[in-house]
Amino acid sequence: MKRYHLTTFGCQMNAHDSERIKGMLEELGLGEATTQDDADVLVFNTCTIREKPDQKFAAHLAQAAALKARDPLKVIAVGGCYAEAQKERLFELYPYVDVAFGPGSIPHLGDWVGAGGHAPRGRFGEWESFAGDLPAHRERGFQAWVQVSMGCNSTCSYCIVPAVRGREQSRRPGDIVAEVATLARDGVREITLLGQNVNSYGRDLLPAVRTEFGELLRACDAIDGIERIRFTSPHPKDFRSPVIEAMAECAAVCEHAHLPLQSGSSRLLKLMRRTYTQERYLALVAELRGAIPDLALGTDIIVGFPGETEDDFRETLDVIEEVRFDSAFTFVYSPRQGTDAAAMPDQVPAAVKSERIERVIAVVQRIARERNQERVGRIEQVLVEGPSRTDESVLRGRTRRNTTVNFTGAAAAGDLVDVRIEGASSTTLRGAQVAPGTTLGAGAVAGAVTA
Ligand code: SAH
Ligand code: SF4
Ligand code: F3S
């Protein structure tokens, strides 16, 4: 039996696509190899959101080329967003790449990988079927990604995604609900709905099946066995009240939202073409928190966007202080070929970018630590993921608010347990499992009253 080895870069969308690449290859009769050495086909599912993933991939590819130099029968296949972005020159840049495919061409993998793939061949720009409808090889039995849409119709001036993932297309609600029901029957308890902008979901569907994102949340919530629903990413510009109401009313929808801010300066947001202002973003946060009091908020921040002044940057810090995010991914702006921002004047010098990223990380980490410390003493529901990464005798899981908890206890991966939180850092909580139904205790309440 021929064997493949797959390396994945990038976001959850790519991780989801990789499950389908594996599913497709296994359906073609290939087995999974544990190392690249043992594999006949070396597959890379690439990302090109910033320069860093490009460089990381280049380093991996150099290693693969060295393996192929020793064993010329190995096939090197490059898929994903970098492949799509570089389709004109990929085979020129890397002559040892045998086949390449864009994110939309995973359904056609069988057409050439199975055929040996020795002549340079590539398939790109095909967007006719959803990865979510392909066979899957999933790593975890109790958690699953579910694709709700492909592509992106936004025009954020820094972003390469619309160029490499095509126009937005919503998947039919019936297909999504059917997939979630099947997952639930297979033992999945937590789903994460995936789309570049889940809040514009459904707007392109034909009237007969048109469903908005809030209704989709309700339909998933009604499926027996699904105890947790997450989604990523919502675009602040399209986050409307019906979705907030659905989040508040659906028991399974977790108290967590990832709400990319990008910048706190309305001037910069305009140059970024995010189509919301600082005020509108803050109003949305207030509405979300009003409806879902215990909501955890995550975000994405870009520093060093062209033209960003010290004042613009300070506005970003101010919004971070005001919102008090529970977590944040912070990025140095990276020019992407073909995007409008890459051609803008006033690119920010590297030294200024690195000074700003350090400052923003310090603020984000301090607030995240404080937010996590506020959880100490509470009892949180945790979905167990397995042993802790650093200490086998400790378990690891996630709260509904999406924070990782390391805790002592006795439970299996996939169990939902109650954990008393005893300690916190900026990224994780620490605690101990308690019996189901344990409350904070009358003593604690009485103590608070008499104090
Ligand atoms: N569709 C998602 C974002 C996907 S990209 C959304 O709009 O929420 C994930 C994050 O990468 C973005 O939120 C942004 O913060 C960051 N990013 C995208 N392009 C970038 C670039 N050129 N330089 C730096 N960060 C970038
Ligand atoms: Fe990129 Fe903006 Fe689309 Fe997100 S919404 S994928 S940042 S263009
Ligand atoms: Fe994701 Fe990277 Fe593509 S962030 S959509 S894998 S460019």
Coordinates of C-alpha atoms and ligand atoms in Angstrom, one line a residue:
M1 CA 0.0 0.0 0.0
K2 CA 1.3 3.5 -0.9
R3 CA 1.4 5.9 2.0
Y4 CA 1.1 9.7 2.4
H5 CA 2.3 12.2 5.0
L6 CA 0.5 15.5 5.4
T7 CA 1.9 18.7 7.0
T8 CA -0.7 21.4 7.7
F9 CA 0.0 25.2 8.1
G10 CA -2.5 28.0 8.8
C11 CA -5.9 28.4 10.3
Q12 CA -8.8 26.2 11.3
M13 CA -10.1 26.3 7.7
N14 CA -6.9 24.6 6.6
A15 CA -7.0 22.1 9.5
H16 CA -10.6 21.2 8.3
D17 CA -9.4 21.0 4.7
S18 CA -6.6 18.7 5.8
E19 CA -9.1 16.2 7.3
R20 CA -10.7 16.1 3.9
I21 CA -7.3 15.7 2.1
K22 CA -6.7 12.7 4.3
G23 CA -10.2 11.4 3.7
M24 CA -9.7 11.7 0.0
L25 CA -6.3 10.1 -0.1
E26 CA -7.5 7.2 2.1
E27 CA -10.5 6.7 -0.2
L28 CA -7.9 6.4 -3.0
G29 CA -6.3 3.6 -1.1
L30 CA -3.4 5.3 0.5
G31 CA -2.5 4.8 4.1
E32 CA -1.1 7.4 6.5
A33 CA 2.6 7.3 7.2
T34 CA 4.0 8.4 10.6
T35 CA 7.1 10.1 9.1
Q36 CA 8.0 11.7 5.8
D37 CA 10.7 9.1 5.4
D38 CA 8.1 6.3 5.3
A39 CA 5.8 8.1 2.9
D40 CA 5.4 7.8 -0.9
V41 CA 3.5 11.1 -1.2
L42 CA 4.5 14.1 0.8
V43 CA 1.6 16.5 1.0
F44 CA 1.7 20.1 2.3
N45 CA -1.4 22.1 3.0
T46 CA -0.1 25.7 3.0
C47 CA -1.0 29.1 4.3
T48 CA 0.1 32.5 3.0
I49 CA -1.7 35.0 5.3
R50 CA 1.6 36.6 6.3
E51 CA 5.3 36.2 5.2
K52 CA 6.1 34.0 8.2
P53 CA 4.0 31.0 7.1
D54 CA 5.5 31.3 3.6
Q55 CA 9.0 31.1 5.1
K56 CA 8.1 28.2 7.3
F57 CA 6.7 26.3 4.4
A58 CA 9.9 27.0 2.3
A59 CA 12.0 25.5 5.1
H60 CA 9.8 22.3 5.2
L61 CA 9.9 22.1 1.4
A62 CA 13.7 22.2 1.4
Q63 CA 13.7 19.2 3.7
A64 CA 11.2 17.4 1.5
A65 CA 13.4 18.1 -1.6
A66 CA 16.4 16.6 0.2
L67 CA 14.3 13.4 0.9
K68 CA 13.3 13.3 -2.7
A69 CA 16.9 13.7 -3.9
R70 CA 17.6 10.4 -2.1
D71 CA 14.4 8.8 -3.2
P72 CA 13.2 10.3 -6.5
L73 CA 10.0 8.2 -6.5
K74 CA 8.6 10.3 -3.7
V75 CA 5.8 12.6 -4.9
I76 CA 5.6 16.1 -3.5
A77 CA 2.1 17.6 -3.5
V78 CA 1.5 21.2 -2.5
G79 CA -2.0 22.4 -1.7
G80 CA -3.7 25.3 0.1
C81 CA -3.5 29.0 0.0
Y82 CA 0.2 29.5 -0.8
A83 CA -0.2 27.2 -3.8
E84 CA -3.2 29.1 -5.0
A85 CA -1.4 32.5 -4.5
Q86 CA 1.7 31.3 -6.4
K87 CA 0.0 29.2 -9.1
E88 CA 1.8 31.1 -11.9
R89 CA 5.3 30.4 -10.7
L90 CA 5.2 27.5 -8.1
F91 CA 6.7 24.9 -10.4
E92 CA 9.3 27.3 -11.5
L93 CA 10.2 28.3 -8.0
Y94 CA 10.2 24.7 -6.8
P95 CA 10.9 22.3 -9.8
Y96 CA 10.8 19.3 -7.5
V97 CA 7.1 19.9 -6.7
D98 CA 5.1 17.3 -8.7
V99 CA 1.5 18.4 -8.2
A100 CA -0.2 21.5 -6.7
F101 CA -3.8 22.3 -5.9
G102 CA -5.7 25.2 -4.5
P103 CA -8.0 25.0 -1.6
G104 CA -11.0 24.6 -3.9
S105 CA -9.5 21.7 -5.8
I106 CA -9.3 19.1 -3.0
P107 CA -12.3 17.3 -4.5
H108 CA -10.2 16.5 -7.6
L109 CA -7.2 15.2 -5.7
G110 CA -7.9 11.7 -7.1
D111 CA -7.5 12.8 -10.7
W112 CA -3.7 13.0 -10.4
V113 CA -2.3 11.9 -7.1
G114 CA -3.4 8.4 -7.7
A115 CA -2.0 8.6 -11.2
G116 CA 1.6 9.0 -9.9
G117 CA 1.9 12.7 -10.6
H118 CA 5.3 13.0 -12.3
A119 CA 4.6 15.7 -14.8
P120 CA 4.1 19.1 -13.1
R121 CA 0.4 19.5 -12.8
G122 CA -1.7 22.0 -11.0
R123 CA -5.4 22.6 -10.4
F124 CA -6.6 25.9 -9.1
G125 CA -9.5 28.3 -8.8
E126 CA -12.2 25.5 -8.7
W127 CA -14.9 26.4 -6.2
E128 CA -17.8 24.1 -7.0
S129 CA -17.9 21.9 -3.9
F130 CA -17.6 22.3 -0.2
A131 CA -14.7 20.5 1.6
G132 CA -17.4 19.8 4.2
D133 CA -19.1 17.4 1.8
L134 CA -16.0 15.3 1.2
P135 CA -14.9 12.1 3.1
A136 CA -13.1 13.0 6.3
H137 CA -10.4 11.5 8.5
R138 CA -11.0 13.3 11.8
E139 CA -8.4 13.2 14.6
R140 CA -10.8 13.7 17.5
G141 CA -14.0 11.8 18.1
F142 CA -15.7 14.3 20.3
Q143 CA -14.9 17.6 18.5
A144 CA -15.5 18.6 14.9
W145 CA -15.3 21.5 12.5
V146 CA -18.2 22.1 10.3
Q147 CA -17.9 24.3 7.2
V148 CA -20.7 26.8 6.7
S149 CA -19.3 28.8 3.8
M150 CA -16.3 29.0 1.6
G151 CA -14.5 32.1 0.3
C152 CA -14.8 35.8 1.4
N153 CA -16.6 38.8 -0.1
S154 CA -14.9 41.3 2.1
T155 CA -12.2 43.5 0.7
C156 CA -9.9 44.1 3.7
S157 CA -7.1 45.9 2.1
Y158 CA -4.3 43.9 3.8
C159 CA -5.8 40.5 3.3
I160 CA -4.9 37.8 0.7
V161 CA -7.7 35.4 1.6
P162 CA -10.3 36.7 -0.9
A163 CA -7.7 36.1 -3.7
V164 CA -6.9 32.6 -2.6
R165 CA -10.3 31.3 -1.4
G166 CA -12.6 32.8 -4.0
R167 CA -16.0 34.4 -3.7
E168 CA -18.2 33.7 -0.7
Q169 CA -20.6 30.8 -1.1
S170 CA -22.9 29.5 1.7
R171 CA -23.4 25.8 2.1
R172 CA -27.1 24.7 2.1
P173 CA -28.5 24.7 5.6
G174 CA -29.9 21.2 5.1
D175 CA -26.4 19.9 4.3
I176 CA -24.9 21.5 7.4
V177 CA -27.6 20.3 9.7
A178 CA -27.4 16.8 8.3
E179 CA -23.6 16.8 8.8
V180 CA -24.0 18.0 12.4
A181 CA -26.7 15.3 13.1
T182 CA -24.3 12.6 11.7
L183 CA -21.5 13.9 13.8
A184 CA -23.7 13.9 16.9
R185 CA -24.6 10.2 16.2
D186 CA -20.9 9.5 15.9
G187 CA -20.3 10.9 19.4
V188 CA -19.3 14.5 18.7
R189 CA -20.2 16.8 21.5
E190 CA -18.6 20.1 20.4
I191 CA -18.8 21.6 16.9
T192 CA -17.1 24.7 15.6
L193 CA -18.9 26.3 12.6
L194 CA -16.3 27.6 10.1
G195 CA -16.4 30.5 7.6
Q196 CA -14.3 33.6 6.9
N197 CA -17.3 35.7 7.8
V198 CA -20.0 33.5 9.5
N199 CA -22.2 36.5 10.0
S200 CA -22.8 37.0 6.3
Y201 CA -23.8 33.3 6.1
G202 CA -26.9 32.6 4.0
R203 CA -27.3 35.9 2.2
D204 CA -26.4 34.3 -1.1
L205 CA -28.7 31.4 -0.8
L206 CA -31.8 31.0 -2.9
P207 CA -35.0 32.3 -1.2
A208 CA -36.4 28.8 -0.8
V209 CA -33.5 27.7 1.5
R210 CA -32.3 31.2 2.7
T211 CA -31.3 30.9 6.4
E212 CA -29.4 33.5 8.4
F213 CA -26.6 32.6 10.8
G214 CA -28.7 33.0 13.9
E215 CA -31.3 30.5 12.6
L216 CA -28.4 28.1 11.7
L217 CA -27.2 28.4 15.3
R218 CA -30.7 27.5 16.5
A219 CA -31.0 24.6 14.2
C220 CA -27.6 23.2 15.4
D221 CA -28.6 23.8 19.0
A222 CA -31.7 21.6 18.5
I223 CA -29.6 18.6 17.6
D224 CA -29.5 16.0 20.4
G225 CA -26.0 15.3 21.7
I226 CA -24.4 18.6 20.6
E227 CA -23.5 20.2 23.9
R228 CA -21.2 22.9 22.7
I229 CA -21.3 25.1 19.6
R230 CA -18.6 27.6 18.7
F231 CA -18.1 29.6 15.5
T232 CA -15.3 31.4 13.8
S233 CA -14.9 34.1 12.6
P234 CA -17.7 36.6 12.9
H235 CA -17.0 39.9 11.1
P236 CA -18.0 42.8 13.4
K237 CA -19.6 44.6 10.5
D238 CA -22.2 41.9 10.0
F239 CA -22.9 40.9 13.7
R240 CA -26.6 41.7 14.1
S241 CA -29.0 41.3 16.9
P242 CA -30.7 38.0 15.8
V243 CA -27.3 36.3 16.1
I244 CA -26.7 37.8 19.6
E245 CA -30.2 36.7 20.6
A246 CA -29.6 33.2 19.3
M247 CA -26.3 33.1 21.2
A248 CA -28.0 34.1 24.4
E249 CA -30.9 31.7 24.0
C250 CA -29.3 28.5 22.7
A251 CA -28.0 26.4 25.6
A252 CA -25.3 24.8 23.5
V253 CA -23.8 28.0 22.1
C254 CA -20.7 28.8 24.2
E255 CA -20.1 32.1 26.0
H256 CA -17.3 33.0 23.7
A257 CA -16.8 35.1 20.6
H258 CA -13.7 35.8 18.6
L259 CA -14.3 39.3 17.3
P260 CA -11.3 40.6 15.2
L261 CA -10.7 44.2 16.0
Q262 CA -7.6 44.7 13.8
S263 CA -7.1 48.3 14.9
G264 CA -8.7 50.7 17.5
S265 CA -8.3 53.7 15.2
S266 CA -11.3 54.5 13.0
R267 CA -9.0 56.2 10.6
L268 CA -7.0 53.0 10.1
L269 CA -10.1 50.8 10.1
K270 CA -11.2 52.9 7.1
L271 CA -7.9 52.4 5.3
M272 CA -8.1 48.7 6.2
R273 CA -11.7 48.7 4.7
R274 CA -13.1 47.0 7.7
T275 CA -16.3 49.2 7.3
Y276 CA -16.8 49.7 11.1
T277 CA -15.5 52.4 13.4
Q278 CA -14.1 52.2 16.9
E279 CA -17.5 53.4 18.2
R280 CA -19.4 50.7 16.4
Y281 CA -17.1 48.0 17.6
L282 CA -17.5 49.1 21.2
A283 CA -21.3 49.3 20.8
L284 CA -21.3 45.8 19.5
V285 CA -19.2 44.6 22.5
A286 CA -21.7 46.3 24.9
E287 CA -24.6 44.7 23.2
L288 CA -23.0 41.3 23.3
R289 CA -22.1 41.6 27.0
G290 CA -25.6 42.9 27.8
A291 CA -27.1 39.8 26.3
I292 CA -24.5 37.3 27.4
P293 CA -23.1 38.5 30.8
D294 CA -20.3 35.9 31.2
L295 CA -19.1 36.3 27.6
A296 CA -15.4 35.7 26.9
L297 CA -14.0 37.8 24.0
G298 CA -11.0 37.1 21.8
T299 CA -9.7 39.2 19.1
D300 CA -7.1 39.7 16.3
I301 CA -4.9 42.8 16.2
I302 CA -2.6 44.1 13.5
V303 CA 0.1 46.6 14.3
G304 CA 2.2 48.5 11.8
F305 CA -0.4 48.8 9.1
P306 CA 0.7 51.4 6.5
G307 CA 0.3 54.9 7.8
E308 CA -0.2 53.8 11.4
T309 CA 0.9 56.7 13.7
E310 CA 1.8 56.5 17.3
D311 CA -1.6 58.1 18.0
D312 CA -3.4 55.4 15.9
F313 CA -1.5 52.7 17.8
R314 CA -2.4 54.2 21.2
E315 CA -6.1 54.1 20.2
T316 CA -5.6 50.3 19.6
L317 CA -4.1 50.1 23.1
D318 CA -7.0 52.1 24.5
V319 CA -9.7 49.9 23.0
I320 CA -7.9 46.8 24.3
E321 CA -7.9 48.4 27.8
E322 CA -11.5 49.3 27.5
V323 CA -12.8 46.0 26.2
R324 CA -10.5 43.8 28.3
F325 CA -10.2 40.9 25.9
D326 CA -9.8 37.4 27.4
S327 CA -7.3 36.5 24.6
A328 CA -5.8 38.1 21.5
F329 CA -3.8 37.1 18.5
T330 CA -1.4 39.9 17.7
F331 CA 0.3 40.3 14.3
V332 CA 2.8 42.5 12.7
Y333 CA 1.4 43.8 9.4
S334 CA 2.9 41.8 6.5
P335 CA 2.5 43.1 3.0
R336 CA 0.9 40.6 0.7
Q337 CA 1.5 40.8 -3.0
G338 CA -1.5 42.0 -5.0
T339 CA -3.3 43.5 -2.0
D340 CA -4.1 47.2 -1.9
A341 CA -2.3 47.8 1.4
A342 CA 1.0 46.4 0.0
A343 CA 1.1 49.3 -2.5
M344 CA 0.1 52.0 0.1
P345 CA 2.6 54.8 0.9
D346 CA 4.0 55.2 4.5
Q347 CA 4.9 51.6 5.1
V348 CA 5.9 51.4 8.8
P349 CA 9.6 50.7 9.4
A350 CA 10.4 47.3 10.9
A351 CA 11.9 48.7 14.1
V352 CA 8.6 50.6 14.8
K353 CA 6.6 47.5 14.1
S354 CA 8.6 45.4 16.5
E355 CA 8.5 48.0 19.2
R356 CA 4.7 48.2 18.8
I357 CA 4.1 44.5 18.8
E358 CA 6.0 44.2 22.1
R359 CA 3.9 46.9 23.7
V360 CA 0.7 45.4 22.5
I361 CA 1.6 41.9 23.6
A362 CA 2.5 43.2 27.1
V363 CA -1.0 44.9 27.5
V364 CA -2.8 41.9 26.0
Q365 CA -1.0 39.4 28.3
R366 CA -1.6 41.5 31.5
I367 CA -5.3 41.9 30.8
A368 CA -5.7 38.2 29.8
R369 CA -4.0 37.2 33.1
E370 CA -6.2 39.5 35.1
R371 CA -9.3 38.2 33.3
N372 CA -8.3 34.6 34.0
Q373 CA -7.6 35.4 37.6
E374 CA -11.2 36.6 37.9
R375 CA -12.2 32.9 37.3
V376 CA -10.3 31.6 40.4
G377 CA -12.7 30.1 42.9
R378 CA -15.4 29.4 40.3
I379 CA -16.6 26.1 39.1
E380 CA -16.3 25.7 35.3
Q381 CA -17.6 23.1 32.9
V382 CA -14.7 21.5 31.1
L383 CA -14.6 19.3 28.0
V384 CA -11.7 17.0 28.6
E385 CA -9.2 16.8 25.7
G386 CA -6.7 14.4 27.2
P387 CA -3.6 14.5 29.3
S388 CA -1.8 17.8 29.7
R389 CA 1.0 18.5 27.2
T390 CA 3.6 19.0 29.9
D391 CA 2.5 16.6 32.7
E392 CA 0.9 13.2 31.9
S393 CA -0.6 13.0 35.4
V394 CA -2.7 16.1 34.8
L395 CA -5.7 16.4 32.5
R396 CA -6.3 19.1 29.9
G397 CA -9.6 20.6 28.7
R398 CA -11.4 23.7 27.7
T399 CA -14.0 25.8 29.5
R400 CA -17.1 27.0 27.6
R401 CA -15.4 30.4 27.5
N402 CA -12.6 28.6 25.5
T403 CA -9.8 28.8 28.1
T404 CA -7.5 25.8 28.5
V405 CA -7.6 24.3 31.9
N406 CA -5.0 21.9 33.4
F407 CA -6.6 20.0 36.3
T408 CA -6.3 17.0 38.5
G409 CA -9.1 14.4 38.3
A410 CA -10.2 11.2 36.7
A411 CA -11.9 11.6 33.4
A412 CA -11.6 10.4 29.8
A413 CA -11.2 12.5 26.6
G414 CA -14.6 13.7 25.5
D415 CA -16.1 13.8 29.1
L416 CA -17.8 17.0 30.4
V417 CA -16.7 17.5 34.0
D418 CA -16.9 20.3 36.6
V419 CA -13.6 21.8 37.7
R420 CA -12.9 24.2 40.5
I421 CA -10.5 26.9 39.3
E422 CA -7.5 27.3 41.6
G423 CA -5.0 29.3 39.6
A424 CA -4.5 31.3 36.4
S425 CA -1.8 32.5 34.0
S426 CA -2.4 34.7 30.9
T427 CA -3.2 31.6 28.7
T428 CA -4.4 28.8 31.0
L429 CA -6.3 28.0 34.2
R430 CA -5.4 25.4 36.8
G431 CA -7.9 23.5 38.9
A432 CA -9.3 20.3 40.4
Q433 CA -12.2 18.2 39.3
V434 CA -15.2 18.3 41.6
A435 CA -18.3 16.0 41.9
P436 CA -21.1 16.9 39.4
G437 CA -23.5 19.5 40.9
T438 CA -20.9 21.0 43.3
T439 CA -21.7 24.6 44.0
L440 CA -19.5 27.3 45.4
G441 CA -20.7 26.4 48.9
A442 CA -22.8 28.2 51.6
G443 CA -19.6 29.0 53.5
A444 CA -18.2 31.2 50.8
V445 CA -21.5 33.1 50.4
A446 CA -22.0 33.5 54.2
G447 CA -18.4 34.7 54.5
A448 CA -19.0 37.3 51.8
V449 CA -22.2 38.5 53.5
T450 CA -20.5 39.0 56.9
A451 CA -17.3 40.5 55.6
Ligands
SAH1 N1 -11.7 36.0 8.1 C1 -11.1 36.2 9.4 C2 -9.6 36.4 9.3 C3 -8.8 35.4 8.7 S1 -7.1 35.9 8.7 C4 -11.7 37.5 9.9 O1 -11.9 38.4 9.1 O2 -11.9 37.5 11.1 C5 -6.7 35.9 10.5 C6 -6.1 37.2 11.0 O3 -4.8 37.4 10.3 C7 -6.8 38.4 10.6 O4 -7.9 38.7 11.5 C8 -5.8 39.5 10.8 O5 -5.6 39.9 12.1 C9 -4.5 38.7 10.4 N2 -4.0 39.1 9.1 C10 -4.6 39.0 7.9 N3 -3.8 39.5 6.9 C11 -2.7 40.0 7.5 C12 -1.5 40.7 7.0 N4 -1.4 41.0 5.7 N5 -0.6 41.1 7.9 C13 -0.8 40.8 9.3 N6 -1.9 40.2 9.8 C14 -2.8 39.8 8.9
SF4_2 FE1 -9.5 38.6 5.1 FE2 -11.3 40.5 5.8 FE3 -12.1 38.3 4.5 FE4 -11.3 38.2 7.1 S1 -13.1 39.3 6.3 S2 -10.8 36.8 5.4 S3 -9.6 39.7 7.1 S4 -10.8 39.9 3.7
F3S3 FE1 -6.2 30.2 6.6 FE2 -3.8 30.9 5.9 FE3 -5.5 30.3 4.0 S1 -5.0 31.8 7.6 S2 -7.5 30.9 4.8 S3 -4.7 29.0 5.6 S4 -4.0 32.0 4.0

